[in-house]
Short mmCIF file of C-alpha atoms in Angstrom, two decimals:
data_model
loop_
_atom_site.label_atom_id
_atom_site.label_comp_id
_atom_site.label_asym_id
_atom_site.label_seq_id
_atom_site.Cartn_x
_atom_site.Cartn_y
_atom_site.Cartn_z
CA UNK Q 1 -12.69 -26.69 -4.98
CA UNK Q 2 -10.61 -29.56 -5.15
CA UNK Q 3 -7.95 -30.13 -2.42
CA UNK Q 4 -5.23 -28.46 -4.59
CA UNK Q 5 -5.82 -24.86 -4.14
CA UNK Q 6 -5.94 -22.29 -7.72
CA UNK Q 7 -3.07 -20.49 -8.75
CA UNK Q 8 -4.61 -17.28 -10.64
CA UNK Q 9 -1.46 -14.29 -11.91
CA UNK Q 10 -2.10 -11.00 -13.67
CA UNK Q 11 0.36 -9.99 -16.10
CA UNK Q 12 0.70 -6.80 -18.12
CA UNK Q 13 2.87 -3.51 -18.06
CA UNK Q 14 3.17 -1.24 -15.22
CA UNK Q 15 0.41 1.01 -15.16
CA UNK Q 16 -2.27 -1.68 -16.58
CA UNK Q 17 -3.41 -1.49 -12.87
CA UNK Q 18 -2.77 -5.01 -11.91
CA UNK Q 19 -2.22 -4.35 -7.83
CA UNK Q 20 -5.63 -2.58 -7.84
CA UNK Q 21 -7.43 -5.46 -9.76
CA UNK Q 22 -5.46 -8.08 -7.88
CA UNK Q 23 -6.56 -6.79 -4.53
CA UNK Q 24 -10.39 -6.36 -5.89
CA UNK Q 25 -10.58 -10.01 -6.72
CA UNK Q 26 -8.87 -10.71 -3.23
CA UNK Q 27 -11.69 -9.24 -1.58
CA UNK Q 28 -14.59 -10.93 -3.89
CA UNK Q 29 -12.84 -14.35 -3.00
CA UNK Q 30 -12.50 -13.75 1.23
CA UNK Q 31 -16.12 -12.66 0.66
CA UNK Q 32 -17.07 -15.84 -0.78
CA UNK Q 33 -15.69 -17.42 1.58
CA UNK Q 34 -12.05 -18.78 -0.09
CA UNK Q 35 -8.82 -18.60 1.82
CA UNK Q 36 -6.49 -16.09 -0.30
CA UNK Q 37 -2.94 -15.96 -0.34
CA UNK Q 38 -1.96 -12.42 -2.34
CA UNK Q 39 1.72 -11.36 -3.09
CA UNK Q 40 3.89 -10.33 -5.84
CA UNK Q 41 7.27 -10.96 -8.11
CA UNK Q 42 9.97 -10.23 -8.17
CA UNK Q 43 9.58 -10.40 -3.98
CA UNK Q 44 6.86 -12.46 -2.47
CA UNK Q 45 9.56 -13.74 0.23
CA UNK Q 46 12.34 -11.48 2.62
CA UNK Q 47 14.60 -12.85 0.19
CA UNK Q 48 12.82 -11.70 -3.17
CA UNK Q 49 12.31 -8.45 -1.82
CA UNK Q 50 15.80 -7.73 -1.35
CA UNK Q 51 16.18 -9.29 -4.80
CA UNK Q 52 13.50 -6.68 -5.99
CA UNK Q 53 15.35 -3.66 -4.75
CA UNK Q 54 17.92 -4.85 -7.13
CA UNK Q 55 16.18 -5.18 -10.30
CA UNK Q 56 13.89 -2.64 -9.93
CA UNK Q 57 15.97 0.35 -8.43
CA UNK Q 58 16.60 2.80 -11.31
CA UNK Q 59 20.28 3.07 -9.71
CA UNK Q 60 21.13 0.03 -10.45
CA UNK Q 61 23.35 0.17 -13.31
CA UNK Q 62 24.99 -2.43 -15.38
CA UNK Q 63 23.01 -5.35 -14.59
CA UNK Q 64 23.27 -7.05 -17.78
CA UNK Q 65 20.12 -9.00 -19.85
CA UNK Q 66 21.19 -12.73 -18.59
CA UNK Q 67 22.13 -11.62 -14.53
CA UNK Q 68 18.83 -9.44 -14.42
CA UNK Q 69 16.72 -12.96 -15.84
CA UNK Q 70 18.66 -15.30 -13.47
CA UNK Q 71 17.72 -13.16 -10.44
CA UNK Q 72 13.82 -13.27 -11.33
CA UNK Q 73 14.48 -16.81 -11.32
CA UNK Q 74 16.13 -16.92 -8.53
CA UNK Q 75 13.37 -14.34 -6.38
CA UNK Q 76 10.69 -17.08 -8.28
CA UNK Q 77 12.14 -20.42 -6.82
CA UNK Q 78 12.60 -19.08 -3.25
CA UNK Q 79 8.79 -17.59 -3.81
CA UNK Q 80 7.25 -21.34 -4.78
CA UNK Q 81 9.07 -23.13 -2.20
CA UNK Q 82 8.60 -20.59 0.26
CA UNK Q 83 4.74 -19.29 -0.18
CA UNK Q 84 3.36 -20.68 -3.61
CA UNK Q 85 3.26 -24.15 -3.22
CA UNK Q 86 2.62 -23.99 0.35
CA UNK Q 87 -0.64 -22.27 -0.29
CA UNK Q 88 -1.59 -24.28 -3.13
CA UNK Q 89 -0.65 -27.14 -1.26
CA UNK Q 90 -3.41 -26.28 1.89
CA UNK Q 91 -6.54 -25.65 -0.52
CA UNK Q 92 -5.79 -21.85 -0.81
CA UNK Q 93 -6.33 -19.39 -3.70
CA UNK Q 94 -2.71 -17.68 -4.88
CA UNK Q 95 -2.90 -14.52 -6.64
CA UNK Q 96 0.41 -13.02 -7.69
CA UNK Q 97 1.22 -9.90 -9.35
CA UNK Q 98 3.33 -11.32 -12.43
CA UNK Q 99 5.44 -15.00 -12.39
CA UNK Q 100 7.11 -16.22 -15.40
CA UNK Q 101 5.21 -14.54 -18.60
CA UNK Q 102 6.73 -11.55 -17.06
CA UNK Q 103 10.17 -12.73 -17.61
CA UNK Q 104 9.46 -14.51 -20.86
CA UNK Q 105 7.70 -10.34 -22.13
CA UNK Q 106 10.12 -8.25 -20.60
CA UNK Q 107 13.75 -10.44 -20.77
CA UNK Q 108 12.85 -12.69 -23.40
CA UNK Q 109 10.96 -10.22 -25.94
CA UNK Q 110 11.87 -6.80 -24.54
CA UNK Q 111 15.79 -7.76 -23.89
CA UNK Q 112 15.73 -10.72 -26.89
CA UNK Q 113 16.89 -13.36 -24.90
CA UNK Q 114 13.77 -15.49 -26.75
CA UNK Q 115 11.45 -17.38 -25.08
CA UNK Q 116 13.75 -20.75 -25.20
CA UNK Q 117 15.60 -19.64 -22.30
CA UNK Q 118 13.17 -18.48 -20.36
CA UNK Q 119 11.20 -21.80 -20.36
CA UNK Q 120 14.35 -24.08 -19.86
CA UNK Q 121 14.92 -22.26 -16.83
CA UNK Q 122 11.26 -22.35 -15.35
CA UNK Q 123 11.46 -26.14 -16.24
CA UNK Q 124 14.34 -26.78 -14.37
CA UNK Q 125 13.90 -23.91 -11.05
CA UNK Q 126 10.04 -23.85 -11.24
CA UNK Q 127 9.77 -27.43 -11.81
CA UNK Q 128 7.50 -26.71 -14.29
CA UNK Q 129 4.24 -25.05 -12.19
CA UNK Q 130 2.00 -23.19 -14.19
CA UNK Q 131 -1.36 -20.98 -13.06
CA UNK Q 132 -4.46 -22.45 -13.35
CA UNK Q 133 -5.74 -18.74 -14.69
CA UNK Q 134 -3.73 -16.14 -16.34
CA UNK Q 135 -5.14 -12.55 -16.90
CA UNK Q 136 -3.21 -10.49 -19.15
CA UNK Q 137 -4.44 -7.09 -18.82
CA UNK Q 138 -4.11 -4.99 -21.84
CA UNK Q 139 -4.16 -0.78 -22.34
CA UNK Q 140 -2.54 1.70 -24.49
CA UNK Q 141 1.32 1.10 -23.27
CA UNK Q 142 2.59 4.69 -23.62
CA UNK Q 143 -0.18 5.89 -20.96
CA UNK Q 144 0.56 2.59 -18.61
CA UNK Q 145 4.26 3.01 -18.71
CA UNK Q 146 3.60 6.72 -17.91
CA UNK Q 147 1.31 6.11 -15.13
CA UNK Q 148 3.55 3.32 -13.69
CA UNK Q 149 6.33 5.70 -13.77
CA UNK Q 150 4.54 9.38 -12.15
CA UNK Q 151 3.19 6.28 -9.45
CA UNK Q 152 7.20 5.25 -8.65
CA UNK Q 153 8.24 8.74 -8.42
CA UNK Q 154 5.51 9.83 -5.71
CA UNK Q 155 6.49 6.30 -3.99
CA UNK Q 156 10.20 7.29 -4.80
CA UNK Q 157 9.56 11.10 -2.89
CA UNK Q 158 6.69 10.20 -0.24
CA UNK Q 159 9.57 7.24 1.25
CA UNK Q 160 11.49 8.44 4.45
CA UNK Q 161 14.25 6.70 3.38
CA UNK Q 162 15.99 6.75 0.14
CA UNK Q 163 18.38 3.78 0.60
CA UNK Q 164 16.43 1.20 -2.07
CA UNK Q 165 16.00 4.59 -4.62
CA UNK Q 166 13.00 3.84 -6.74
CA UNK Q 167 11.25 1.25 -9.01
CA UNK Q 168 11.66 3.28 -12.26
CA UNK Q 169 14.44 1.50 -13.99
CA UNK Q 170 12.26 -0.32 -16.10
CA UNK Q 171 10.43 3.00 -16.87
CA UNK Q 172 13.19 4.23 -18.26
CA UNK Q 173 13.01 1.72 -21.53
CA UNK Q 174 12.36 3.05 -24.49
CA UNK Q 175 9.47 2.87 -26.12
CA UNK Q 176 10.60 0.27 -28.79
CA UNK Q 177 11.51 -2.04 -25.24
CA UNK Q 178 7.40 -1.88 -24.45
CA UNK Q 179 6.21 -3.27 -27.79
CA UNK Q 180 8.25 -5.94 -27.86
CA UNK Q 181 7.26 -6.81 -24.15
CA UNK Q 182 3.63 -6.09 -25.42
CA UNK Q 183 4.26 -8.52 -28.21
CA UNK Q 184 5.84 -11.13 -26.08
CA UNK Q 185 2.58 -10.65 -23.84
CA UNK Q 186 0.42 -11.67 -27.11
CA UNK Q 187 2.34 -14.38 -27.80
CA UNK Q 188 1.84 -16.16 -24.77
CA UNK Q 189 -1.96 -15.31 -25.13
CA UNK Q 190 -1.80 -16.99 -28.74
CA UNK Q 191 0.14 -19.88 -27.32
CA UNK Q 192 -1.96 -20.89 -24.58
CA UNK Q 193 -5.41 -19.64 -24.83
CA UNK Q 194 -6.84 -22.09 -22.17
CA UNK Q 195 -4.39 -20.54 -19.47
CA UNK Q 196 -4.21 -16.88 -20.81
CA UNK Q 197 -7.50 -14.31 -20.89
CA UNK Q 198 -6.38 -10.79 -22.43
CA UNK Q 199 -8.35 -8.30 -20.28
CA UNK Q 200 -9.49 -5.07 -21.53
CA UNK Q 201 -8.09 -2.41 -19.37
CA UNK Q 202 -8.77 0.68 -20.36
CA UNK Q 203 -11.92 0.81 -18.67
CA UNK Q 204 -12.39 2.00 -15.31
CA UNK Q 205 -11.27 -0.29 -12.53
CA UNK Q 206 -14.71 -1.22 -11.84
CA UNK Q 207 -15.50 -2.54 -15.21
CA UNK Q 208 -12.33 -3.95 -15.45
CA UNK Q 209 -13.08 -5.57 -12.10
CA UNK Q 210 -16.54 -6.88 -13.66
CA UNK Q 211 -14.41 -8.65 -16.70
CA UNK Q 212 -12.39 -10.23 -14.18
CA UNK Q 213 -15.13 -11.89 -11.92
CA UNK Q 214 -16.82 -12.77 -15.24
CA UNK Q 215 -13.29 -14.72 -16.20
CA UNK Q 216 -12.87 -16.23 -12.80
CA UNK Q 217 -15.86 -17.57 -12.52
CA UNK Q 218 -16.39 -19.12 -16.19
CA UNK Q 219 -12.37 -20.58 -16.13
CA UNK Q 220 -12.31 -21.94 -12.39
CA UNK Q 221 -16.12 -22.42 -11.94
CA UNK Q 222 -15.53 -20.98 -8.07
CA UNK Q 223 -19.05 -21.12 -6.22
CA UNK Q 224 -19.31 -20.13 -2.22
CA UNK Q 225 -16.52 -21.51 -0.09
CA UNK Q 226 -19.36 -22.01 2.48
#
């Protein structure tokens, strides 16, 4: 691997399983010997997460389509200057659960801001950085958005305090809101086919898993760290 480390994301809706594949390919990597850097958007940094609680709480009302995309952006510049680049920066492998195809799908398809915006602004906060591996994982969206949603409620109930609510208030979209994130999703596939691999999810986690490792190892050509 070349002294610049790889910057892999998973994208998708909620309920695609994303964490769970995320922290699978985390383990392949340490046990090839990589150095692995895993976190998340919106969060990543003290300052993100705080920023999360925001966006995602389903109390939070009246946030409206152009506040809720500047504070992704906002959560995202604090995360590269604070853990992204860093990482890349010392050789290490980033894997983050969504970056800015998430924000392009869900506020520039599923709230219409277009995708125009959305790329000025990760030109000018981002500075441009892009992953060196996408993996869009793709299942029927009524049954992800329901499993996302049954998973935030038990995370919602099992918490001992209540302060930060839940992470439902995307959830709560309508159905109409999902296929145009979907759409934005394929989009971005058709756009930039080198960066972007559309995963098959509907497997079980372990195939999906195999698709993965398949991926990673064709697009990055990762041998043994040894």
């Amino acid at each position: 691997m070349s002294r610049r480390g790889k910057f892999i994301t998973f994208e998708g809706l909620d309920g695609t399983g994303k964490s769970t594949q995320l922290r699978k390919l985390a383990v392949a990597l340490h046990e090839a010997g990589f150095k692995v850097v895993e976190t998340r958007e919106p969060g990543g940094t003290p300052t993100g997460e705080k920023v999360r609680r925001v966006l995602l709480d389903s109390a939070t009302d009246g946030l409206s389509p152009l506040a809720e995309m500047a504070l992704m952006f906002a959560s995202r510049a604090q995360h590269i200057a604070e853990v992204i680049q860093p990482a890349l920066d010392h050789g290490q492998i980033v894997l983050c659960d969504r970056f800015t195809d998430s924000t392009e799908a869900y506020q520039g398809g599923g709230r219409k801001l277009g995708s125009e915006a959305v790329l000025d602004l990760h030109r000018v906060l981002c500075g441009g950085l892009q992953p060196d591996l996408t993996l869009l994982l793709d299942s029927d969206p009524a049954a992800s958005v329901s499993r996302a949603r049954r998973r935030n409620q038990r995370a919602a109930r099992g918490s001992r305090h209540h302060l930060h609510g839940d992470e439902n208030r995307f959830e709560q979209e309508t159905r109409a809101f999902f296929a145009r994130v979907r759409e934005g999703y394929r989009d971005i596939a058709a756009r930039e086919p080198q960066r972007v691999v559309v995963i098959d999810a509907r497997g079980t986690p372990a195939q999906t898993h195999a698709k993965i490792m398949e991926v990673v190892g064709k697009k990055l050509r990762l041998g043994r760290n040894t």
